């Protein structure tokens, strides 16, 4: 009987496990499935709210549709990242690419669910612009390792926080 080479007889270590079966790949797969499940739930909630009546249900349905879109995009994003990890490709650009779309959709969802989508649209527009600037600056800071772009991102996030505070103050004033 031929002896097996020494390398095949030793115990497998974590570094010997292919990247495709790593913890990161498993977590990306789990996140992908979870986001798809949540998207299905939100789509069914949007469908049933459309059937009930027109008024605020239409905005609630819009919020659920936007939320479902965010979940479908995130699920696809995690599937792409799982594939990238399995083939040892970087995922920096993949991470930022879906955030440009999903954060704007989430802002639309939040304004829709709070009932201020139509009445407070200037705050929504400012929030969307500041959010995209923040993400773009963060992406550029990450790619170029630039402190300047990082500071632009921090400043735009502070502007985004100020916009949210002004929106909530305006909403509270309208309630009184």
Short mmCIF file of C-alpha atoms in Angstrom, two decimals:
data_model
loop_
_atom_site.label_atom_id
_atom_site.label_comp_id
_atom_site.label_asym_id
_atom_site.label_seq_id
_atom_site.Cartn_x
_atom_site.Cartn_y
_atom_site.Cartn_z
CA UNK A 1 0.00 0.00 0.00
CA UNK A 2 1.39 3.35 -0.99
CA UNK A 3 1.78 5.84 1.80
CA UNK A 4 -0.25 9.02 1.56
CA UNK A 5 1.75 12.22 1.52
CA UNK A 6 2.14 13.85 4.93
CA UNK A 7 0.11 16.91 3.92
CA UNK A 8 -3.07 14.86 3.42
CA UNK A 9 -2.79 13.13 6.79
CA UNK A 10 -2.63 16.25 8.94
CA UNK A 11 -5.72 17.82 10.47
CA UNK A 12 -7.41 20.52 8.44
CA UNK A 13 -7.09 24.01 9.88
CA UNK A 14 -9.36 26.99 9.29
CA UNK A 15 -6.93 28.42 6.76
CA UNK A 16 -7.26 25.22 4.70
CA UNK A 17 -11.01 25.66 4.31
CA UNK A 18 -11.93 27.26 0.98
CA UNK A 19 -13.23 30.82 1.26
CA UNK A 20 -16.56 29.79 -0.29
CA UNK A 21 -17.41 27.80 2.83
CA UNK A 22 -16.14 30.35 5.33
CA UNK A 23 -18.12 32.07 8.05
CA UNK A 24 -18.39 35.19 5.90
CA UNK A 25 -19.91 33.24 3.02
CA UNK A 26 -22.39 31.56 5.37
CA UNK A 27 -23.38 34.91 6.90
CA UNK A 28 -23.79 36.47 3.44
CA UNK A 29 -26.03 33.56 2.42
CA UNK A 30 -28.10 33.85 5.60
CA UNK A 31 -28.48 37.61 5.16
CA UNK A 32 -29.51 37.12 1.54
CA UNK A 33 -32.25 34.65 2.50
CA UNK A 34 -33.44 36.84 5.39
CA UNK A 35 -33.73 39.93 3.22
CA UNK A 36 -35.68 37.98 0.60
CA UNK A 37 -38.07 36.74 3.30
CA UNK A 38 -38.61 40.25 4.67
CA UNK A 39 -39.17 41.54 1.12
CA UNK A 40 -41.93 38.98 0.60
CA UNK A 41 -43.58 40.01 3.87
CA UNK A 42 -43.43 43.70 2.93
CA UNK A 43 -44.83 43.05 -0.53
CA UNK A 44 -47.76 41.16 0.94
CA UNK A 45 -48.35 43.99 3.46
CA UNK A 46 -48.26 46.49 0.59
CA UNK A 47 -50.75 44.40 -1.37
CA UNK A 48 -53.24 44.19 1.50
CA UNK A 49 -52.96 47.90 2.32
CA UNK A 50 -53.73 48.79 -1.32
CA UNK A 51 -56.96 46.80 -1.10
CA UNK A 52 -58.24 48.59 2.03
CA UNK A 53 -58.71 52.23 0.89
CA UNK A 54 -57.03 55.11 -0.87
CA UNK A 55 -55.84 57.88 1.55
CA UNK A 56 -53.07 57.07 3.99
CA UNK A 57 -53.10 53.39 2.97
CA UNK A 58 -51.60 54.37 -0.38
CA UNK A 59 -48.67 56.03 1.40
CA UNK A 60 -48.34 53.03 3.72
CA UNK A 61 -48.28 50.80 0.66
CA UNK A 62 -45.60 53.01 -0.91
CA UNK A 63 -43.55 52.69 2.27
CA UNK A 64 -43.84 48.90 2.24
CA UNK A 65 -43.01 48.75 -1.47
CA UNK A 66 -39.92 50.88 -0.90
CA UNK A 67 -38.95 48.65 2.04
CA UNK A 68 -39.40 45.54 -0.08
CA UNK A 69 -37.22 47.08 -2.79
CA UNK A 70 -34.51 47.80 -0.22
CA UNK A 71 -34.62 44.18 0.95
CA UNK A 72 -34.45 42.75 -2.58
CA UNK A 73 -31.46 44.99 -3.40
CA UNK A 74 -29.77 44.03 -0.13
CA UNK A 75 -30.39 40.32 -0.81
CA UNK A 76 -28.80 40.62 -4.24
CA UNK A 77 -25.94 42.61 -2.69
CA UNK A 78 -25.22 39.82 -0.18
CA UNK A 79 -25.34 37.19 -2.94
CA UNK A 80 -22.76 39.18 -4.93
CA UNK A 81 -20.57 39.62 -1.84
CA UNK A 82 -20.76 35.89 -1.12
CA UNK A 83 -19.54 35.21 -4.66
CA UNK A 84 -16.77 37.81 -4.31
CA UNK A 85 -15.54 36.29 -1.06
CA UNK A 86 -15.59 32.80 -2.61
CA UNK A 87 -13.35 34.03 -5.43
CA UNK A 88 -11.09 36.29 -3.30
CA UNK A 89 -12.31 39.54 -4.88
CA UNK A 90 -12.61 42.80 -2.93
CA UNK A 91 -16.09 43.85 -1.78
CA UNK A 92 -15.56 47.57 -1.04
CA UNK A 93 -17.30 48.80 -4.19
CA UNK A 94 -20.08 46.23 -3.79
CA UNK A 95 -20.83 47.52 -0.30
CA UNK A 96 -21.21 51.12 -1.40
CA UNK A 97 -22.99 50.41 -4.69
CA UNK A 98 -26.27 49.33 -3.14
CA UNK A 99 -26.19 51.96 -0.40
CA UNK A 100 -26.52 54.71 -3.00
CA UNK A 101 -29.95 53.34 -3.89
CA UNK A 102 -31.19 51.70 -0.70
CA UNK A 103 -30.59 54.62 1.67
CA UNK A 104 -32.65 56.94 -0.53
CA UNK A 105 -35.42 54.33 -0.68
CA UNK A 106 -35.30 53.96 3.11
CA UNK A 107 -35.63 57.72 3.53
CA UNK A 108 -38.69 57.66 1.28
CA UNK A 109 -40.07 54.80 3.39
CA UNK A 110 -39.49 56.63 6.68
CA UNK A 111 -41.12 59.83 5.43
CA UNK A 112 -43.99 57.79 4.01
CA UNK A 113 -44.59 55.86 7.22
CA UNK A 114 -44.43 59.04 9.30
CA UNK A 115 -47.12 60.58 7.07
CA UNK A 116 -44.92 63.48 6.00
CA UNK A 117 -43.90 62.39 2.50
CA UNK A 118 -46.02 65.01 0.73
CA UNK A 119 -46.05 67.77 3.34
CA UNK A 120 -42.34 67.71 4.22
CA UNK A 121 -40.83 66.93 0.83
CA UNK A 122 -38.12 69.66 1.08
CA UNK A 123 -36.71 67.83 4.11
CA UNK A 124 -36.87 64.56 2.19
CA UNK A 125 -35.03 66.08 -0.80
CA UNK A 126 -32.35 67.62 1.43
CA UNK A 127 -31.97 64.35 3.35
CA UNK A 128 -31.53 62.38 0.13
CA UNK A 129 -28.91 64.78 -1.25
CA UNK A 130 -26.96 64.88 2.03
CA UNK A 131 -27.14 61.11 2.34
CA UNK A 132 -25.76 60.52 -1.16
CA UNK A 133 -22.99 63.10 -0.55
CA UNK A 134 -22.13 61.35 2.73
CA UNK A 135 -21.95 57.95 1.01
CA UNK A 136 -19.95 59.26 -1.94
CA UNK A 137 -17.47 60.95 0.40
CA UNK A 138 -17.16 57.76 2.47
CA UNK A 139 -16.63 55.69 -0.66
CA UNK A 140 -13.93 58.05 -1.93
CA UNK A 141 -12.30 58.18 1.52
CA UNK A 142 -12.23 54.38 1.59
CA UNK A 143 -10.84 53.97 -1.91
CA UNK A 144 -8.23 56.76 -1.74
CA UNK A 145 -7.55 56.55 2.03
CA UNK A 146 -8.28 60.28 2.16
CA UNK A 147 -8.88 62.21 5.34
CA UNK A 148 -10.33 65.10 3.32
CA UNK A 149 -13.12 62.95 1.89
CA UNK A 150 -13.73 61.44 5.31
CA UNK A 151 -14.26 64.94 6.73
CA UNK A 152 -16.66 65.78 3.89
CA UNK A 153 -18.61 62.65 4.84
CA UNK A 154 -18.67 63.63 8.51
CA UNK A 155 -19.87 67.15 7.69
CA UNK A 156 -22.62 65.87 5.41
CA UNK A 157 -23.72 63.39 8.09
CA UNK A 158 -23.97 66.30 10.55
CA UNK A 159 -26.06 68.15 7.94
CA UNK A 160 -28.24 65.05 7.62
CA UNK A 161 -28.72 64.95 11.41
CA UNK A 162 -29.63 68.66 11.41
CA UNK A 163 -32.13 68.01 8.63
CA UNK A 164 -33.76 65.21 10.64
CA UNK A 165 -33.93 67.42 13.73
CA UNK A 166 -35.52 70.25 11.74
CA UNK A 167 -38.00 67.78 10.21
CA UNK A 168 -38.99 66.33 13.58
CA UNK A 169 -39.28 69.83 15.10
CA UNK A 170 -41.49 70.89 12.18
CA UNK A 171 -43.63 67.78 12.60
CA UNK A 172 -44.00 68.31 16.36
CA UNK A 173 -44.98 71.95 15.78
CA UNK A 174 -47.62 70.82 13.27
CA UNK A 175 -49.09 68.39 15.82
CA UNK A 176 -49.54 71.12 18.47
#
